[in-house]
Amino acid sequence: MEYTKEELEDLKNFYKNQLLQDTLPFWFPRSFDKVHGGYLLMRDRDGTLLDDDKAVWIQGRAAWLLATLYNTVDAKQEWLDGSKLGIDFLEKHCFDLDERMFFHVARDGSPIRKRRYFYSETFTVIAMAAYAKASGSERVADRARRLFGKCLEYSADLSLLPPKFTGYRPSKAIGVPMIMINTAQQLRETIGDPRCDEAISKWIKEIEQDFVKDDIKCVMEQVAPDGAIIDHFDGRMITPGHAIEAAWFIFNEAKYRNNDPHLVGLGCRIIDYMWERGWDNEYGGIYYFRDVYNKPVQEYYQDMKFWWPHNEFIIATLMAYLLTGEPKYASWHRMVHDYSYNHFHDKKNGEWFGYLHRDGSIAQTAKGNLFKGPFHLPRQEWHCWKMLEDI
Amino acid sequence: MEYTKEELEDLKNFYKNQLLQDTLPFWFPRSFDKVHGGYLLMRDRDGTLLDDDKAVWIQGRAAWLLATLYNTVDAKQEWLDGSKLGIDFLEKHCFDLDERMFFHVARDGSPIRKRRYFYSETFTVIAMAAYAKASGSERVADRARRLFGKCLEYSADLSLLPPKFTGYRPSKAIGVPMIMINTAQQLRETIGDPRCDEAISKWIKEIEQDFVKDDIKCVMEQVAPDGAIIDHFDGRMITPGHAIEAAWFIFNEAKYRNNDPHLVGLGCRIIDYMWERGWDNEYGGIYYFRDVYNKPVQEYYQDMKFWWPHNEFIIATLMAYLLTGEPKYASWHRMVHDYSYNHFHDKKNGEWFGYLHRDGSIAQTAKGNLFKGPFHLPRQEWHCWKMLEDI
């Protein structure tokens, strides 16, 4: 059922208020680490600190969020200073001697773990780009562009990174083009970069050609280099949240190109396929993993409900509705919005729980850890608010 | 409540029948790979093959099981030939050029993944040792002893293996001494090895001194090199199943040393502490992970009920009861036995499901994958049957 004008107005206010009065106050200012820089984000339901280590992904994501709020919501000094705290910490502590970044560091920045991937780098690019815009720092803008160049190299040739597998069964994951689309879009929007348009087109084409399977109405998480489905546990495993994240990055690109109808259609196909496969008809909510042929998934937590796929579905279904006016996207948006704010949102302490059992009961209460922090939820609330403000 | 003689007799027959008429027929003979050697073990609830890849841990464990049945139950040619199928596959395909073993290979043995640990090696040692006894092969016995020598080197100096973490926060895991005790016990029992007695004493001492915390009644999963608790997510995470597996390996050693009362006491302390922390009073069953201070655990599947910790608790509580006669161990054995055979056992197709939600509902139906195969359950049924036969 379509949304009325009043309902859209209410939604806009809801997201704005949740962001500014519920989500952000959970994290800031208490998470600013005035001693060592960066943020102390590994917190329990009531904000108690569970661990003073720092996850590099989340340091970058938080610095991005604060600078983005400064750029798009209000030029608050606290947000600019807060973003700088993260940028400085990332620059000072989170790069190894080979220019690759760490994944996990101690409170004082001592490195604990470096992984084989370059997601620390992509989140640092968007943080630096947003901060460079907010602060006007040409030096940081430059560094963002150089680091984006590194990401371009890695994404074009993953053999530059330490391998996890032998070369026997080569595969590629949707995560790389998906995250690179967003990284380039953020860079382009904040400080501009001439490499972005063409690169984004290439990644969208790769997703459409190799990962989106119209014959079986599915978006794969990983495929062979030529796009073939790999009929083993890992190759069959699909991730609705990732696919849907790609869908709204593609909608972003459609809007950038005057609502390009092909891209709108591609984003809608992804949503259609993955709503069908990802929505749990029995308990509601979005499954974490599924098997493309509905066989058992090896990953243990496959049917749990994690917070972030719900953020991605909330954004993508609202964008699809605003772009197409199709009532089914309003219905789906209502379903995932209602499920999420009923099950994940902590009415007492603010923010969302991260991890529910399949049946919607809370599996554990941490609001922040190595993988969760102030990113998917505030980004969703900010993005939906701003989208609804634009219409 | 104590077990009567008749109840113990019934239990003995129950485990024997489950092993021979329910568990083993699920796996064999259909899993013998007559084309490429080794076993095809990644099977769904009804035995349908889900994936023809081979997990090196489980190839070794299955070869151990078949040789052990040949050595201790019945000299069936099928079991000897079946064990040989795995031993040959391991020798031919699962060693890399640096003598370290792979973790995951394709059906034809092509290597897919090698990990940083040496568990493939420990399971191959026990498989080769049991097969050497069964077949009388001096060559295989020799290879088992040499590979055990490698494991001794790795366990004494983990820096011989590729590191996962920087050296900033050194730690050690109970998994190493725990698995090495069992590896040495199996080697000693089958083909003998003069290094075992002393090494086992050393590992038990390490567990008692550094991992067992009497002051807080807990067994840690990992600690600092000096045994200190590391107050971060990973360091606080405890694994009842691992601790309890160590407990019954220690009981094995107690029996080898004429029921050494100190070792019996140590095993009982481990059970007492980890029953209290691991048993779910609300739904029954054993949690996978807990936090030593009852904080949220970062690992997503922390409160799921996996099959194998239940196998370890079934063995350990029965051994504790038979060694001490204390009624509480009979009660605990009853509780975990009843929970397990009611929730994990697949009455229709045989064997156990591997993965339940916290509430006991089935999370997914695979009986075999990269981590589950014919090992913990048949080992438990065999071990309990034989123990009860001995009294």
PDB file of N, CA and C in Angstrom, chain B residues 36-117:
ATOM      1  N   HIS B  36      38.295 -41.809  -5.683  1.00  0.00           N
ATOM      2  CA  HIS B  36      39.471 -40.984  -5.366  1.00  0.00           C
ATOM      3  C   HIS B  36      40.102 -41.339  -4.026  1.00  0.00           C
ATOM      4  N   GLY B  37      39.527 -42.271  -3.288  1.00  0.00           N
ATOM      5  CA  GLY B  37      40.021 -42.561  -1.949  1.00  0.00           C
ATOM      6  C   GLY B  37      39.428 -41.582  -0.944  1.00  0.00           C
ATOM      7  N   GLY B  38      39.661 -41.843   0.330  1.00  0.00           N
ATOM      8  CA  GLY B  38      39.096 -40.975   1.361  1.00  0.00           C
ATOM      9  C   GLY B  38      37.592 -41.170   1.481  1.00  0.00           C
ATOM     10  N   TYR B  39      36.932 -40.193   2.095  1.00  0.00           N
ATOM     11  CA  TYR B  39      35.509 -40.326   2.416  1.00  0.00           C
ATOM     12  C   TYR B  39      34.716 -39.116   1.931  1.00  0.00           C
ATOM     13  N   LEU B  40      33.494 -39.375   1.515  1.00  0.00           N
ATOM     14  CA  LEU B  40      32.565 -38.311   1.122  1.00  0.00           C
ATOM     15  C   LEU B  40      31.587 -38.125   2.277  1.00  0.00           C
ATOM     16  N   LEU B  41      31.815 -37.103   3.111  1.00  0.00           N
ATOM     17  CA  LEU B  41      31.148 -37.029   4.419  1.00  0.00           C
ATOM     18  C   LEU B  41      30.217 -35.836   4.593  1.00  0.00           C
ATOM     19  N   MET B  42      30.164 -34.924   3.607  1.00  0.00           N
ATOM     20  CA  MET B  42      29.356 -33.722   3.801  1.00  0.00           C
ATOM     21  C   MET B  42      27.923 -34.014   3.376  1.00  0.00           C
ATOM     22  N   ARG B  43      27.140 -34.517   4.317  1.00  0.00           N
ATOM     23  CA  ARG B  43      25.836 -35.090   4.002  1.00  0.00           C
ATOM     24  C   ARG B  43      24.699 -34.407   4.765  1.00  0.00           C
ATOM     25  N   ASP B  44      23.546 -34.376   4.134  1.00  0.00           N
ATOM     26  CA  ASP B  44      22.345 -33.810   4.746  1.00  0.00           C
ATOM     27  C   ASP B  44      21.688 -34.865   5.644  1.00  0.00           C
ATOM     28  N   ARG B  45      20.585 -34.498   6.247  1.00  0.00           N
ATOM     29  CA  ARG B  45      19.910 -35.336   7.250  1.00  0.00           C
ATOM     30  C   ARG B  45      19.641 -36.758   6.758  1.00  0.00           C
ATOM     31  N   ASP B  46      19.273 -36.893   5.477  1.00  0.00           N
ATOM     32  CA  ASP B  46      18.928 -38.216   4.950  1.00  0.00           C
ATOM     33  C   ASP B  46      20.115 -38.876   4.256  1.00  0.00           C
ATOM     34  N   GLY B  47      21.269 -38.271   4.352  1.00  0.00           N
ATOM     35  CA  GLY B  47      22.455 -38.868   3.747  1.00  0.00           C
ATOM     36  C   GLY B  47      22.799 -38.297   2.378  1.00  0.00           C
ATOM     37  N   THR B  48      21.923 -37.485   1.800  1.00  0.00           N
ATOM     38  CA  THR B  48      22.226 -36.843   0.515  1.00  0.00           C
ATOM     39  C   THR B  48      23.541 -36.078   0.603  1.00  0.00           C
ATOM     40  N   LEU B  49      24.374 -36.237  -0.410  1.00  0.00           N
ATOM     41  CA  LEU B  49      25.655 -35.531  -0.400  1.00  0.00           C
ATOM     42  C   LEU B  49      25.435 -34.050  -0.693  1.00  0.00           C
ATOM     43  N   LEU B  50      25.945 -33.182   0.191  1.00  0.00           N
ATOM     44  CA  LEU B  50      25.796 -31.733   0.026  1.00  0.00           C
ATOM     45  C   LEU B  50      26.998 -31.119  -0.674  1.00  0.00           C
ATOM     46  N   ASP B  51      28.139 -31.773  -0.586  1.00  0.00           N
ATOM     47  CA  ASP B  51      29.380 -31.197  -1.093  1.00  0.00           C
ATOM     48  C   ASP B  51      30.363 -32.363  -1.163  1.00  0.00           C
ATOM     49  N   ASP B  52      31.118 -32.470  -2.276  1.00  0.00           N
ATOM     50  CA  ASP B  52      32.064 -33.585  -2.360  1.00  0.00           C
ATOM     51  C   ASP B  52      33.485 -33.197  -1.970  1.00  0.00           C
ATOM     52  N   ASP B  53      33.653 -31.995  -1.399  1.00  0.00           N
ATOM     53  CA  ASP B  53      34.957 -31.632  -0.859  1.00  0.00           C
ATOM     54  C   ASP B  53      35.281 -32.505   0.353  1.00  0.00           C
ATOM     55  N   LYS B  54      36.534 -32.437   0.754  1.00  0.00           N
ATOM     56  CA  LYS B  54      36.962 -33.233   1.902  1.00  0.00           C
ATOM     57  C   LYS B  54      37.681 -32.360   2.923  1.00  0.00           C
ATOM     58  N   ALA B  55      37.252 -32.459   4.170  1.00  0.00           N
ATOM     59  CA  ALA B  55      37.863 -31.730   5.282  1.00  0.00           C
ATOM     60  C   ALA B  55      38.946 -32.631   5.863  1.00  0.00           C
ATOM     61  N   VAL B  56      40.165 -32.146   5.892  1.00  0.00           N
ATOM     62  CA  VAL B  56      41.282 -33.018   6.273  1.00  0.00           C
ATOM     63  C   VAL B  56      41.146 -33.511   7.711  1.00  0.00           C
ATOM     64  N   TRP B  57      40.709 -32.623   8.635  1.00  0.00           N
ATOM     65  CA  TRP B  57      40.477 -33.069  10.016  1.00  0.00           C
ATOM     66  C   TRP B  57      39.612 -34.330  10.022  1.00  0.00           C
ATOM     67  N   ILE B  58      38.511 -34.243   9.244  1.00  0.00           N
ATOM     68  CA  ILE B  58      37.494 -35.291   9.345  1.00  0.00           C
ATOM     69  C   ILE B  58      37.907 -36.549   8.594  1.00  0.00           C
ATOM     70  N   GLN B  59      38.730 -36.405   7.557  1.00  0.00           N
ATOM     71  CA  GLN B  59      39.275 -37.594   6.913  1.00  0.00           C
ATOM     72  C   GLN B  59      40.119 -38.376   7.930  1.00  0.00           C
ATOM     73  N   GLY B  60      40.952 -37.651   8.672  1.00  0.00           N
ATOM     74  CA  GLY B  60      41.778 -38.317   9.678  1.00  0.00           C
ATOM     75  C   GLY B  60      40.945 -38.924  10.798  1.00  0.00           C
ATOM     76  N   ARG B  61      39.944 -38.174  11.242  1.00  0.00           N
ATOM     77  CA  ARG B  61      39.109 -38.676  12.340  1.00  0.00           C
ATOM     78  C   ARG B  61      38.352 -39.931  11.934  1.00  0.00           C
ATOM     79  N   ALA B  62      37.859 -39.967  10.694  1.00  0.00           N
ATOM     80  CA  ALA B  62      37.097 -41.136  10.236  1.00  0.00           C
ATOM     81  C   ALA B  62      38.013 -42.340  10.097  1.00  0.00           C
ATOM     82  N   ALA B  63      39.240 -42.119   9.597  1.00  0.00           N
ATOM     83  CA  ALA B  63      40.197 -43.228   9.473  1.00  0.00           C
ATOM     84  C   ALA B  63      40.561 -43.761  10.856  1.00  0.00           C
ATOM     85  N   TRP B  64      40.685 -42.833  11.847  1.00  0.00           N
ATOM     86  CA  TRP B  64      40.951 -43.251  13.228  1.00  0.00           C
ATOM     87  C   TRP B  64      39.805 -44.117  13.755  1.00  0.00           C
ATOM     88  N   LEU B  65      38.557 -43.647  13.516  1.00  0.00           N
ATOM     89  CA  LEU B  65      37.396 -44.363  14.048  1.00  0.00           C
ATOM     90  C   LEU B  65      37.339 -45.796  13.503  1.00  0.00           C
ATOM     91  N   LEU B  66      37.517 -45.925  12.198  1.00  0.00           N
ATOM     92  CA  LEU B  66      37.392 -47.251  11.580  1.00  0.00           C
ATOM     93  C   LEU B  66      38.480 -48.195  12.081  1.00  0.00           C
ATOM     94  N   ALA B  67      39.714 -47.702  12.193  1.00  0.00           N
ATOM     95  CA  ALA B  67      40.800 -48.555  12.697  1.00  0.00           C
ATOM     96  C   ALA B  67      40.574 -48.906  14.161  1.00  0.00           C
ATOM     97  N   THR B  68      40.046 -47.937  14.925  1.00  0.00           N
ATOM     98  CA  THR B  68      39.805 -48.178  16.351  1.00  0.00           C
ATOM     99  C   THR B  68      38.712 -49.229  16.549  1.00  0.00           C
ATOM    100  N   LEU B  69      37.680 -49.174  15.719  1.00  0.00           N
ATOM    101  CA  LEU B  69      36.641 -50.200  15.797  1.00  0.00           C
ATOM    102  C   LEU B  69      37.244 -51.569  15.471  1.00  0.00           C
ATOM    103  N   TYR B  70      38.110 -51.592  14.474  1.00  0.00           N
ATOM    104  CA  TYR B  70      38.769 -52.853  14.096  1.00  0.00           C
ATOM    105  C   TYR B  70      39.607 -53.369  15.261  1.00  0.00           C
ATOM    106  N   ASN B  71      40.306 -52.456  15.916  1.00  0.00           N
ATOM    107  CA  ASN B  71      41.198 -52.854  17.014  1.00  0.00           C
ATOM    108  C   ASN B  71      40.456 -53.260  18.276  1.00  0.00           C
ATOM    109  N   THR B  72      39.277 -52.681  18.517  1.00  0.00           N
ATOM    110  CA  THR B  72      38.674 -52.852  19.843  1.00  0.00           C
ATOM    111  C   THR B  72      37.297 -53.511  19.816  1.00  0.00           C
ATOM    112  N   VAL B  73      36.651 -53.560  18.656  1.00  0.00           N
ATOM    113  CA  VAL B  73      35.294 -54.118  18.613  1.00  0.00           C
ATOM    114  C   VAL B  73      35.260 -55.432  17.846  1.00  0.00           C
ATOM    115  N   ASP B  74      35.751 -55.412  16.621  1.00  0.00           N
ATOM    116  CA  ASP B  74      35.612 -56.601  15.785  1.00  0.00           C
ATOM    117  C   ASP B  74      36.558 -56.460  14.588  1.00  0.00           C
ATOM    118  N   ALA B  75      37.303 -57.498  14.259  1.00  0.00           N
ATOM    119  CA  ALA B  75      38.277 -57.417  13.150  1.00  0.00           C
ATOM    120  C   ALA B  75      37.564 -57.557  11.807  1.00  0.00           C
ATOM    121  N   LYS B  76      36.670 -56.583  11.528  1.00  0.00           N
ATOM    122  CA  LYS B  76      35.922 -56.629  10.264  1.00  0.00           C
ATOM    123  C   LYS B  76      36.786 -56.074   9.132  1.00  0.00           C
ATOM    124  N   GLN B  77      36.855 -56.820   8.059  1.00  0.00           N
ATOM    125  CA  GLN B  77      37.669 -56.387   6.914  1.00  0.00           C
ATOM    126  C   GLN B  77      37.203 -55.016   6.394  1.00  0.00           C
ATOM    127  N   GLU B  78      35.881 -54.764   6.416  1.00  0.00           N
ATOM    128  CA  GLU B  78      35.363 -53.495   5.899  1.00  0.00           C
ATOM    129  C   GLU B  78      35.949 -52.309   6.673  1.00  0.00           C
ATOM    130  N   TRP B  79      36.126 -52.495   7.975  1.00  0.00           N
ATOM    131  CA  TRP B  79      36.668 -51.398   8.781  1.00  0.00           C
ATOM    132  C   TRP B  79      38.157 -51.192   8.493  1.00  0.00           C
ATOM    133  N   LEU B  80      38.885 -52.284   8.327  1.00  0.00           N
ATOM    134  CA  LEU B  80      40.311 -52.159   8.024  1.00  0.00           C
ATOM    135  C   LEU B  80      40.501 -51.523   6.643  1.00  0.00           C
ATOM    136  N   ASP B  81      39.768 -52.041   5.664  1.00  0.00           N
ATOM    137  CA  ASP B  81      39.870 -51.479   4.308  1.00  0.00           C
ATOM    138  C   ASP B  81      39.408 -50.018   4.293  1.00  0.00           C
ATOM    139  N   GLY B  82      38.367 -49.762   5.051  1.00  0.00           N
ATOM    140  CA  GLY B  82      37.849 -48.390   5.101  1.00  0.00           C
ATOM    141  C   GLY B  82      38.863 -47.446   5.702  1.00  0.00           C
ATOM    142  N   SER B  83      39.525 -47.868   6.748  1.00  0.00           N
ATOM    143  CA  SER B  83      40.540 -47.017   7.361  1.00  0.00           C
ATOM    144  C   SER B  83      41.678 -46.769   6.374  1.00  0.00           C
ATOM    145  N   LYS B  84      42.081 -47.820   5.673  1.00  0.00           N
ATOM    146  CA  LYS B  84      43.173 -47.682   4.693  1.00  0.00           C
ATOM    147  C   LYS B  84      42.840 -46.644   3.612  1.00  0.00           C
ATOM    148  N   LEU B  85      41.557 -46.609   3.234  1.00  0.00           N
ATOM    149  CA  LEU B  85      41.126 -45.647   2.208  1.00  0.00           C
ATOM    150  C   LEU B  85      41.450 -44.216   2.649  1.00  0.00           C
ATOM    151  N   GLY B  86      41.236 -43.933   3.929  1.00  0.00           N
ATOM    152  CA  GLY B  86      41.536 -42.591   4.448  1.00  0.00           C
ATOM    153  C   GLY B  86      43.029 -42.365   4.613  1.00  0.00           C
ATOM    154  N   ILE B  87      43.719 -43.359   5.155  1.00  0.00           N
ATOM    155  CA  ILE B  87      45.173 -43.230   5.366  1.00  0.00           C
ATOM    156  C   ILE B  87      45.881 -42.961   4.036  1.00  0.00           C
ATOM    157  N   ASP B  88      45.516 -43.721   3.015  1.00  0.00           N
ATOM    158  CA  ASP B  88      46.158 -43.525   1.700  1.00  0.00           C
ATOM    159  C   ASP B  88      45.867 -42.132   1.151  1.00  0.00           C
ATOM    160  N   PHE B  89      44.615 -41.686   1.313  1.00  0.00           N
ATOM    161  CA  PHE B  89      44.246 -40.359   0.797  1.00  0.00           C
ATOM    162  C   PHE B  89      45.039 -39.266   1.523  1.00  0.00           C
ATOM    163  N   LEU B  90      45.130 -39.396   2.840  1.00  0.00           N
ATOM    164  CA  LEU B  90      45.882 -38.406   3.627  1.00  0.00           C
ATOM    165  C   LEU B  90      47.344 -38.368   3.185  1.00  0.00           C
ATOM    166  N   GLU B  91      47.930 -39.542   3.036  1.00  0.00           N
ATOM    167  CA  GLU B  91      49.347 -39.584   2.665  1.00  0.00           C
ATOM    168  C   GLU B  91      49.580 -39.007   1.285  1.00  0.00           C
ATOM    169  N   LYS B  92      48.677 -39.319   0.365  1.00  0.00           N
ATOM    170  CA  LYS B  92      48.885 -38.967  -1.036  1.00  0.00           C
ATOM    171  C   LYS B  92      48.585 -37.501  -1.313  1.00  0.00           C
ATOM    172  N   HIS B  93      47.568 -36.937  -0.643  1.00  0.00           N
ATOM    173  CA  HIS B  93      47.074 -35.618  -1.077  1.00  0.00           C
ATOM    174  C   HIS B  93      47.142 -34.515  -0.026  1.00  0.00           C
ATOM    175  N   CYS B  94      47.255 -34.840   1.242  1.00  0.00           N
ATOM    176  CA  CYS B  94      46.964 -33.814   2.250  1.00  0.00           C
ATOM    177  C   CYS B  94      48.197 -33.166   2.878  1.00  0.00           C
ATOM    178  N   PHE B  95      49.379 -33.512   2.394  1.00  0.00           N
ATOM    179  CA  PHE B  95      50.607 -32.883   2.899  1.00  0.00           C
ATOM    180  C   PHE B  95      51.120 -31.874   1.877  1.00  0.00           C
ATOM    181  N   ASP B  96      51.475 -30.685   2.353  1.00  0.00           N
ATOM    182  CA  ASP B  96      52.095 -29.687   1.483  1.00  0.00           C
ATOM    183  C   ASP B  96      53.603 -29.973   1.402  1.00  0.00           C
ATOM    184  N   LEU B  97      54.293 -29.250   0.554  1.00  0.00           N
ATOM    185  CA  LEU B  97      55.727 -29.491   0.346  1.00  0.00           C
ATOM    186  C   LEU B  97      56.556 -29.208   1.594  1.00  0.00           C
ATOM    187  N   ASP B  98      56.026 -28.330   2.494  1.00  0.00           N
ATOM    188  CA  ASP B  98      56.759 -28.032   3.728  1.00  0.00           C
ATOM    189  C   ASP B  98      56.418 -29.029   4.834  1.00  0.00           C
ATOM    190  N   GLU B  99      55.761 -30.152   4.467  1.00  0.00           N
ATOM    191  CA  GLU B  99      55.345 -31.202   5.409  1.00  0.00           C
ATOM    192  C   GLU B  99      54.173 -30.809   6.287  1.00  0.00           C
ATOM    193  N   ARG B 100      53.766 -29.532   6.270  1.00  0.00           N
ATOM    194  CA  ARG B 100      52.539 -29.184   6.977  1.00  0.00           C
ATOM    195  C   ARG B 100      51.342 -29.655   6.150  1.00  0.00           C
ATOM    196  N   MET B 101      50.202 -29.847   6.819  1.00  0.00           N
ATOM    197  CA  MET B 101      49.051 -30.431   6.132  1.00  0.00           C
ATOM    198  C   MET B 101      48.029 -29.375   5.715  1.00  0.00           C
ATOM    199  N   PHE B 102      47.247 -29.717   4.700  1.00  0.00           N
ATOM    200  CA  PHE B 102      46.149 -28.853   4.293  1.00  0.00           C
ATOM    201  C   PHE B 102      44.972 -29.023   5.261  1.00  0.00           C
ATOM    202  N   PHE B 103      43.984 -28.141   5.109  1.00  0.00           N
ATOM    203  CA  PHE B 103      42.776 -28.169   5.938  1.00  0.00           C
ATOM    204  C   PHE B 103      41.573 -28.625   5.107  1.00  0.00           C
ATOM    205  N   HIS B 104      41.566 -28.291   3.826  1.00  0.00           N
ATOM    206  CA  HIS B 104      40.376 -28.470   2.994  1.00  0.00           C
ATOM    207  C   HIS B 104      40.874 -28.821   1.591  1.00  0.00           C
ATOM    208  N   VAL B 105      40.450 -29.975   1.077  1.00  0.00           N
ATOM    209  CA  VAL B 105      40.864 -30.373  -0.270  1.00  0.00           C
ATOM    210  C   VAL B 105      39.619 -30.755  -1.072  1.00  0.00           C
ATOM    211  N   ALA B 106      39.764 -30.768  -2.395  1.00  0.00           N
ATOM    212  CA  ALA B 106      38.674 -31.190  -3.265  1.00  0.00           C
ATOM    213  C   ALA B 106      38.563 -32.722  -3.257  1.00  0.00           C
ATOM    214  N   ARG B 107      37.505 -33.231  -3.880  1.00  0.00           N
ATOM    215  CA  ARG B 107      37.292 -34.675  -3.888  1.00  0.00           C
ATOM    216  C   ARG B 107      38.515 -35.433  -4.382  1.00  0.00           C
ATOM    217  N   ASP B 108      39.192 -34.907  -5.405  1.00  0.00           N
ATOM    218  CA  ASP B 108      40.354 -35.609  -5.951  1.00  0.00           C
ATOM    219  C   ASP B 108      41.634 -35.295  -5.191  1.00  0.00           C
ATOM    220  N   GLY B 109      41.516 -34.534  -4.107  1.00  0.00           N
ATOM    221  CA  GLY B 109      42.684 -34.241  -3.280  1.00  0.00           C
ATOM    222  C   GLY B 109      43.359 -32.925  -3.593  1.00  0.00           C
ATOM    223  N   SER B 110      42.911 -32.204  -4.605  1.00  0.00           N
ATOM    224  CA  SER B 110      43.533 -30.912  -4.899  1.00  0.00           C
ATOM    225  C   SER B 110      43.367 -29.970  -3.710  1.00  0.00           C
ATOM    226  N   PRO B 111      44.443 -29.329  -3.271  1.00  0.00           N
ATOM    227  CA  PRO B 111      44.353 -28.491  -2.068  1.00  0.00           C
ATOM    228  C   PRO B 111      43.551 -27.212  -2.299  1.00  0.00           C
ATOM    229  N   ILE B 112      42.692 -26.890  -1.355  1.00  0.00           N
ATOM    230  CA  ILE B 112      41.876 -25.675  -1.416  1.00  0.00           C
ATOM    231  C   ILE B 112      42.307 -24.679  -0.353  1.00  0.00           C
ATOM    232  N   ARG B 113      42.572 -25.163   0.853  1.00  0.00           N
ATOM    233  CA  ARG B 113      42.927 -24.238   1.927  1.00  0.00           C
ATOM    234  C   ARG B 113      43.858 -24.904   2.936  1.00  0.00           C
ATOM    235  N   LYS B 114      44.824 -24.108   3.359  1.00  0.00           N
ATOM    236  CA  LYS B 114      45.741 -24.541   4.412  1.00  0.00           C
ATOM    237  C   LYS B 114      45.578 -23.525   5.532  1.00  0.00           C
ATOM    238  N   ARG B 115      45.513 -23.955   6.756  1.00  0.00           N
ATOM    239  CA  ARG B 115      45.336 -23.008   7.855  1.00  0.00           C
ATOM    240  C   ARG B 115      46.595 -22.884   8.689  1.00  0.00           C
ATOM    241  N   ARG B 116      46.522 -22.041   9.723  1.00  0.00           N
ATOM    242  CA  ARG B 116      47.713 -21.735  10.519  1.00  0.00           C
ATOM    243  C   ARG B 116      47.932 -22.741  11.638  1.00  0.00           C
ATOM    244  N   TYR B 117      47.042 -23.713  11.777  1.00  0.00           N
ATOM    245  CA  TYR B 117      47.081 -24.574  12.954  1.00  0.00           C
ATOM    246  C   TYR B 117      47.597 -25.959  12.580  1.00  0.00           C
TER     247      TYR B 117
END
